[in-house]
Short mmCIF file of C-alpha atoms and ligand atoms in Angstrom, two decimals:
data_model
loop_
_atom_site.label_atom_id
_atom_site.label_comp_id
_atom_site.label_asym_id
_atom_site.label_seq_id
_atom_site.Cartn_x
_atom_site.Cartn_y
_atom_site.Cartn_z
CA MET A 1 -6.85 -30.94 40.86
CA ARG A 2 -9.52 -30.78 38.47
CA ASP A 3 -9.43 -28.19 35.86
CA THR A 4 -12.54 -26.13 35.84
CA LYS A 5 -11.36 -23.47 33.56
CA ASN A 6 -13.50 -22.87 30.41
CA THR A 7 -16.09 -25.60 31.38
CA MET A 8 -19.70 -25.07 31.91
CA PRO A 9 -20.81 -25.00 35.45
CA ASN A 10 -21.07 -28.63 36.80
CA GLU A 11 -24.32 -29.99 38.00
CA ALA A 12 -24.91 -29.87 41.52
CA LEU A 13 -24.27 -33.08 43.34
CA ARG A 14 -27.14 -33.23 46.10
CA GLU A 15 -26.61 -36.81 47.28
CA THR A 16 -24.26 -39.58 46.94
CA ALA A 17 -24.98 -43.39 47.06
CA LEU A 18 -21.67 -45.19 47.48
CA PRO A 19 -21.37 -49.10 47.72
CA ILE A 20 -19.81 -48.73 51.41
CA PRO A 21 -21.77 -48.32 54.57
CA LEU A 22 -23.24 -44.79 55.22
CA THR A 23 -22.49 -43.64 58.56
CA ALA A 24 -24.25 -40.26 58.61
CA ARG A 25 -26.04 -37.95 56.47
CA GLY A 26 -25.87 -34.25 57.80
CA LYS A 27 -27.51 -31.24 56.14
CA VAL A 28 -24.42 -31.06 53.87
CA ARG A 29 -22.22 -33.92 54.37
CA ASP A 30 -22.45 -37.39 53.71
CA ILE A 31 -20.17 -39.77 55.88
CA TYR A 32 -19.31 -43.16 55.11
CA THR A 33 -17.25 -45.85 56.75
CA LEU A 34 -14.20 -47.02 54.59
CA PRO A 35 -13.21 -50.81 54.64
CA ASP A 36 -10.29 -50.07 56.72
CA GLY A 37 -12.24 -48.37 59.28
CA ASN A 38 -11.23 -44.72 58.27
CA LEU A 39 -14.15 -42.37 57.59
CA LEU A 40 -15.02 -40.65 54.16
CA PHE A 41 -16.24 -37.23 54.56
CA ILE A 42 -18.01 -35.77 51.50
CA ALA A 43 -19.38 -32.38 51.19
CA THR A 44 -22.18 -32.36 48.91
CA ASP A 45 -23.61 -29.37 47.10
CA ARG A 46 -26.62 -29.19 49.25
CA ILE A 47 -27.31 -25.88 50.91
CA SER A 48 -29.42 -25.12 54.07
CA ALA A 49 -31.04 -22.10 55.15
CA PHE A 50 -33.15 -21.23 58.24
CA ASP A 51 -32.23 -24.93 59.12
CA HIS A 52 -33.77 -26.44 56.16
CA VAL A 53 -31.89 -28.06 53.13
CA LEU A 54 -33.12 -26.39 49.99
CA ALA A 55 -34.38 -28.26 46.92
CA THR A 56 -31.74 -26.65 44.83
CA GLY A 57 -27.80 -27.68 45.11
CA ILE A 58 -25.08 -25.08 44.47
CA PRO A 59 -22.88 -26.59 41.95
CA ASP A 60 -19.25 -27.12 43.44
CA LYS A 61 -20.19 -25.59 46.84
CA GLY A 62 -19.05 -28.86 48.45
CA ARG A 63 -15.81 -28.63 46.71
CA ILE A 64 -15.27 -25.10 47.76
CA LEU A 65 -15.96 -26.21 51.55
CA THR A 66 -13.59 -29.25 51.37
CA GLN A 67 -10.74 -26.98 49.84
CA LEU A 68 -11.51 -24.45 52.64
CA SER A 69 -11.15 -27.02 55.18
CA LEU A 70 -8.01 -28.33 53.55
CA PHE A 71 -6.56 -24.81 53.44
CA TRP A 72 -7.23 -24.24 57.11
CA PHE A 73 -5.90 -27.64 58.28
CA ASP A 74 -2.49 -26.76 56.47
CA HIS A 75 -2.56 -23.25 57.74
CA LEU A 76 -3.11 -24.44 61.34
CA ARG A 77 -1.02 -27.49 61.26
CA ASP A 78 1.78 -26.21 63.48
CA THR A 79 -0.82 -25.33 66.14
CA ILE A 80 -2.88 -28.46 66.27
CA PRO A 81 -2.98 -31.78 64.69
CA ASN A 82 -6.12 -32.80 62.67
CA HIS A 83 -8.04 -35.84 61.51
CA LEU A 84 -6.98 -35.58 57.74
CA ILE A 85 -5.31 -38.65 56.15
CA SER A 86 -5.76 -38.01 52.45
CA ALA A 87 -7.93 -35.70 50.21
CA ASP A 88 -6.62 -37.62 47.08
CA VAL A 89 -9.10 -39.85 45.11
CA ALA A 90 -6.13 -42.10 44.38
CA ASP A 91 -6.38 -43.26 48.03
CA LEU A 92 -9.91 -44.46 47.80
CA PRO A 93 -10.40 -48.24 47.84
CA LYS A 94 -11.19 -50.14 44.65
CA GLU A 95 -14.83 -50.30 45.78
CA LEU A 96 -15.06 -46.73 44.91
CA ALA A 97 -13.17 -46.65 41.47
CA ALA A 98 -16.32 -45.62 39.64
CA HIS A 99 -17.04 -42.69 41.87
CA LYS A 100 -13.64 -41.01 41.54
CA ALA A 101 -14.81 -38.03 39.39
CA GLU A 102 -17.76 -37.26 41.45
CA LEU A 103 -15.77 -37.32 44.64
CA ASP A 104 -12.68 -35.54 43.60
CA GLY A 105 -12.03 -32.28 45.46
CA ARG A 106 -14.92 -32.70 47.67
CA MET A 107 -13.82 -35.88 49.72
CA MET A 108 -11.44 -36.32 52.69
CA ILE A 109 -10.39 -39.63 54.13
CA VAL A 110 -10.17 -38.87 57.99
CA LYS A 111 -9.22 -40.78 61.07
CA ARG A 112 -12.03 -41.82 63.21
CA ALA A 113 -11.84 -39.83 66.34
CA GLN A 114 -13.47 -40.01 69.65
CA MET A 115 -15.33 -36.80 69.63
CA PHE A 116 -15.85 -34.48 72.43
CA PRO A 117 -19.70 -34.04 72.61
CA ILE A 118 -19.41 -30.38 72.61
CA GLU A 119 -19.18 -27.82 69.94
CA CYS A 120 -16.37 -25.34 70.58
CA VAL A 121 -17.45 -21.83 69.48
CA ALA A 122 -15.48 -18.82 69.54
CA ARG A 123 -17.14 -15.27 68.85
CA ALA A 124 -15.32 -12.05 68.53
CA TYR A 125 -18.70 -10.26 67.48
CA VAL A 126 -22.05 -10.35 69.20
CA SER A 127 -24.42 -11.95 66.57
CA GLY A 128 -26.78 -14.85 65.91
CA SER A 129 -27.58 -16.97 69.12
CA GLY A 130 -25.02 -14.94 71.08
CA TRP A 131 -26.87 -11.76 70.38
CA LYS A 132 -30.17 -13.52 71.46
CA ASP A 133 -28.69 -14.78 74.77
CA TYR A 134 -27.15 -11.24 75.39
CA GLN A 135 -30.33 -9.46 75.03
CA ARG A 136 -31.91 -11.77 77.40
CA THR A 137 -29.10 -12.03 80.15
CA GLY A 138 -26.50 -9.64 79.31
CA ALA A 139 -24.04 -12.56 78.83
CA VAL A 140 -23.44 -15.38 76.39
CA CYS A 141 -22.81 -18.90 77.62
CA GLY A 142 -22.34 -17.24 81.12
CA VAL A 143 -19.60 -14.94 79.86
CA PRO A 144 -20.82 -11.54 80.98
CA LEU A 145 -20.32 -8.76 78.47
CA PRO A 146 -20.17 -4.97 78.66
CA SER A 147 -23.72 -3.42 78.70
CA GLY A 148 -24.95 -1.35 75.90
CA LEU A 149 -23.52 -3.65 73.04
CA ARG A 150 -25.47 -3.25 69.65
CA GLU A 151 -26.10 -6.26 67.36
CA SER A 152 -22.84 -7.16 65.43
CA ASP A 153 -20.61 -5.15 67.71
CA LYS A 154 -17.09 -6.17 68.36
CA LEU A 155 -16.44 -7.70 71.60
CA PRO A 156 -13.67 -6.60 73.89
CA GLU A 157 -11.86 -9.97 73.24
CA PRO A 158 -12.95 -13.07 71.61
CA ILE A 159 -14.71 -15.52 73.95
CA PHE A 160 -15.25 -19.21 74.22
CA THR A 161 -18.99 -20.07 74.00
CA PRO A 162 -19.48 -23.85 73.88
CA ALA A 163 -22.64 -25.61 72.87
CA ALA A 164 -23.96 -29.05 73.68
CA LYS A 165 -24.63 -31.18 70.62
CA ASN A 166 -28.23 -31.79 70.21
CA ASN A 167 -29.47 -34.38 67.81
CA ILE A 168 -32.96 -33.02 67.63
CA GLY A 169 -33.16 -29.50 66.62
CA HIS A 170 -30.62 -26.78 67.76
CA ASP A 171 -27.45 -27.01 69.54
CA GLU A 172 -27.72 -25.64 73.13
CA ASN A 173 -25.41 -22.87 74.37
CA ILE A 174 -23.87 -23.95 77.60
CA THR A 175 -21.62 -22.33 80.01
CA PHE A 176 -17.95 -23.38 80.55
CA ASP A 177 -18.99 -25.04 83.84
CA GLN A 178 -21.52 -27.22 82.14
CA ALA A 179 -18.97 -28.12 79.42
CA ALA A 180 -16.52 -29.03 82.21
CA LYS A 181 -19.09 -31.20 83.82
CA THR A 182 -19.57 -33.06 80.50
CA ILE A 183 -16.08 -33.74 79.46
CA GLY A 184 -14.11 -32.78 82.61
CA VAL A 185 -12.42 -29.39 83.65
CA GLU A 186 -9.18 -30.24 82.15
CA ALA A 187 -10.35 -31.25 78.76
CA ALA A 188 -12.69 -28.17 78.73
CA THR A 189 -9.88 -25.76 79.74
CA LYS A 190 -7.56 -27.30 76.98
CA LEU A 191 -10.35 -27.15 74.39
CA ARG A 192 -11.12 -23.57 75.44
CA ASP A 193 -7.34 -22.54 75.07
CA LEU A 194 -7.03 -24.28 71.70
CA THR A 195 -10.31 -22.81 70.38
CA LEU A 196 -9.14 -19.32 71.31
CA THR A 197 -5.64 -19.81 69.89
CA ILE A 198 -6.82 -21.09 66.42
CA PHE A 199 -9.55 -18.51 66.35
CA ALA A 200 -6.91 -15.80 66.81
CA ARG A 201 -4.69 -17.44 64.01
CA ALA A 202 -7.51 -17.65 61.74
CA SER A 203 -9.01 -14.17 62.26
CA SER A 204 -5.67 -12.35 61.68
CA HIS A 205 -5.39 -14.34 58.29
CA ALA A 206 -8.97 -13.37 57.28
CA ALA A 207 -8.43 -9.83 58.45
CA SER A 208 -5.51 -9.51 56.12
CA LYS A 209 -7.82 -10.61 53.36
CA GLY A 210 -10.44 -8.05 54.23
CA ILE A 211 -12.68 -10.42 55.92
CA LEU A 212 -14.08 -10.34 59.53
CA LEU A 213 -14.14 -13.85 61.09
CA ALA A 214 -17.34 -12.97 63.32
CA ASP A 215 -17.57 -16.53 64.95
CA THR A 216 -16.90 -20.11 64.27
CA LYS A 217 -17.34 -23.63 65.44
CA PHE A 218 -14.64 -26.19 65.92
CA GLU A 219 -15.17 -29.74 66.91
CA PHE A 220 -12.07 -31.73 68.58
CA GLY A 221 -11.71 -35.44 69.17
CA LEU A 222 -9.08 -37.65 70.49
CA ILE A 223 -6.91 -39.81 68.07
CA ASP A 224 -4.56 -42.07 69.44
CA GLY A 225 -4.96 -40.37 72.82
CA ARG A 226 -4.29 -36.64 71.38
CA ILE A 227 -6.48 -33.81 70.85
CA ALA A 228 -7.00 -33.35 67.15
CA LEU A 229 -9.09 -30.81 65.30
CA CYS A 230 -11.73 -32.77 63.32
CA ASP A 231 -14.85 -32.18 61.12
CA GLU A 232 -14.92 -29.16 58.62
CA VAL A 233 -12.92 -26.14 59.82
CA LEU A 234 -13.50 -22.41 59.15
CA THR A 235 -15.89 -23.02 56.18
CA PRO A 236 -18.75 -20.56 55.61
CA ASP A 237 -21.11 -23.27 56.85
CA SER A 238 -19.39 -23.34 60.29
CA SER A 239 -18.46 -19.80 60.49
CA ARG A 240 -19.68 -16.17 60.07
CA TYR A 241 -17.59 -14.37 57.62
CA TRP A 242 -18.26 -10.70 57.00
CA PRO A 243 -16.89 -8.33 54.37
CA ALA A 244 -14.81 -5.91 56.41
CA ALA A 245 -15.51 -3.18 53.96
CA SER A 246 -19.40 -3.11 54.72
CA TYR A 247 -19.25 -3.77 58.31
CA GLN A 248 -21.76 -1.76 60.19
CA PRO A 249 -22.71 -2.69 63.74
CA GLY A 250 -26.18 -1.93 65.03
CA GLY A 251 -27.95 -4.62 63.09
CA PRO A 252 -27.49 -8.07 61.34
CA GLN A 253 -24.76 -8.14 58.83
CA PRO A 254 -25.17 -9.23 55.35
CA SER A 255 -24.01 -12.93 55.31
CA PHE A 256 -21.14 -13.37 53.00
CA ASP A 257 -22.40 -16.55 51.30
CA LYS A 258 -26.23 -17.05 51.89
CA GLN A 259 -27.61 -13.58 51.63
CA PHE A 260 -28.98 -13.91 48.12
CA VAL A 261 -30.72 -17.01 49.51
CA ARG A 262 -32.01 -15.72 52.56
CA ASP A 263 -33.23 -12.62 50.53
CA TYR A 264 -34.97 -14.82 48.13
CA LEU A 265 -36.54 -17.02 50.76
CA GLU A 266 -37.85 -13.77 52.63
CA SER A 267 -39.19 -12.25 49.34
CA ILE A 268 -41.33 -15.29 48.64
CA HIS A 269 -42.56 -15.37 52.28
CA TRP A 270 -41.65 -19.01 52.76
CA ASN A 271 -42.95 -20.05 56.09
CA LYS A 272 -39.71 -21.88 57.04
CA GLN A 273 -41.52 -25.25 57.25
CA ALA A 274 -40.63 -28.22 55.17
CA PRO A 275 -40.47 -28.63 52.17
CA ALA A 276 -38.05 -26.11 51.44
CA PRO A 277 -38.44 -24.48 48.13
CA ALA A 278 -36.10 -24.54 45.10
CA LEU A 279 -33.87 -21.50 44.07
CA PRO A 280 -34.24 -19.70 40.87
CA ALA A 281 -31.18 -20.26 38.75
CA ASP A 282 -29.74 -16.79 38.98
CA VAL A 283 -30.05 -17.00 42.99
CA ALA A 284 -28.15 -20.23 42.83
CA ALA A 285 -25.57 -18.83 40.41
CA LYS A 286 -24.85 -15.78 42.33
CA THR A 287 -24.57 -17.95 45.62
CA GLY A 288 -22.03 -20.15 43.88
CA GLU A 289 -20.07 -16.95 42.96
CA LYS A 290 -20.07 -15.98 46.58
CA TYR A 291 -18.95 -19.21 47.85
CA LEU A 292 -16.07 -19.06 45.19
CA GLU A 293 -15.28 -15.41 46.32
CA ALA A 294 -14.89 -16.50 49.82
CA TYR A 295 -12.54 -19.23 48.69
CA ARG A 296 -10.45 -16.94 46.49
CA LEU A 297 -10.09 -14.25 49.15
CA LEU A 298 -9.06 -16.57 51.94
CA THR A 299 -6.96 -19.00 50.10
CA GLY A 300 -5.47 -16.61 47.45
CA LYS A 301 -6.18 -19.25 44.86
CA THR A 302 -7.97 -18.39 41.86
CA ARG A 303 -9.65 -21.71 40.91
CA LEU A 304 -10.61 -24.84 42.53
N1 LIG B 401 -12.81 -37.52 62.69
C1 LIG B 401 -14.15 -37.76 63.15
N2 LIG B 401 -14.35 -39.02 63.68
C2 LIG B 401 -15.66 -39.18 64.19
N3 LIG B 401 -16.67 -38.30 63.93
C3 LIG B 401 -16.28 -37.09 63.41
C4 LIG B 401 -15.00 -36.70 63.02
N4 LIG B 401 -15.04 -35.59 62.45
C5 LIG B 401 -16.25 -35.16 62.59
N5 LIG B 401 -17.16 -36.05 63.20
C6 LIG B 401 -18.54 -35.94 63.51
O1 LIG B 401 -19.27 -36.33 62.26
C7 LIG B 401 -20.42 -35.56 62.31
C8 LIG B 401 -20.49 -34.69 61.08
O2 LIG B 401 -21.87 -34.59 60.83
P1 LIG B 401 -22.33 -33.40 60.13
O3 LIG B 401 -21.86 -32.06 60.43
O4 LIG B 401 -22.48 -33.71 58.64
O5 LIG B 401 -23.86 -33.46 60.36
P2 LIG B 401 -24.53 -32.96 61.62
O6 LIG B 401 -23.49 -32.03 62.52
O7 LIG B 401 -25.33 -34.13 62.28
O8 LIG B 401 -25.73 -31.91 61.18
P3 LIG B 401 -25.45 -30.61 60.42
O9 LIG B 401 -25.50 -30.80 58.97
O10 LIG B 401 -26.42 -29.63 61.16
O11 LIG B 401 -23.98 -29.89 60.72
C9 LIG B 401 -20.52 -34.69 63.57
O12 LIG B 401 -21.31 -35.36 64.49
C10 LIG B 401 -19.05 -34.64 64.00
O13 LIG B 401 -18.97 -34.50 65.29
MG1 LIG B 402 -22.11 -30.69 61.81
#
């Protein structure tokens, strides 16, 4: 692994341009198809807030996200197979030889899966879109909840709250029955059970490090006919992590990683329309430190 000790912060990598076919560019990830048909997932240093990609990248954020996914794939490997083939730049094809340094630590070669078109969300606390749904209906994704919950309150037990993948705009919360209509009741039941099992394992690890896992989103796919855990896993971008020490229900909790960014964007009264602004250097630096702190706490490793 790269030695980042005693080096100046790297420049942020906001976009890649590799000489192989680009398959997708998400808000944070660039995904290419490798000559052998496998996929190359690259976590860039782009950061989004309020659904927009900001003009400033956070140096090494992509490396932290990839290393966290790798940590969790390994932590969960006895529970569920995953799509990872290799995270080693030595396994890149010769076409990418000139790009190894830029990709080191932030790339994963993965098996292409036949993805289930639902996002498998587990929630242990009522927050975000779950809090909005609860206020309107007293339920989240059709799961009835006790009355009188406050924002960020802990639920009696973690719940499965799937979402339909929506290419334009927000993913849409759906009920278990709607998920079952889309992918079949047998698959929906399996994905729900897997989601809750993995979530329980991850929550208990996070709790042992002083971090509450409020909710997270998994994506599953079929590889050679078997269900595999795909995409990124349990990163701050796909999960709500809260420091246990400052947990205080009755309002939104400060976001572990993006709070400085959100506070700054609120302070300049950005209208949350494109183009998204740039971040001052100190806000970007403090945000990078928060990502690193999450990584250190969760993995027990001191550096990337
Ligand atoms: N092993 C895999 N095989 C095929 N597709 C995969 C695999 N793992 C993840 N995917 C898909 O790759 C895509 C990753 O896209 P990405 O998350 O970067 O962008 P997005 O989901 O479109 O937008 P956002 O940036 O909001 O997350 C998702 O559609 C995901 O379902
Ligand atoms: Mg995504």
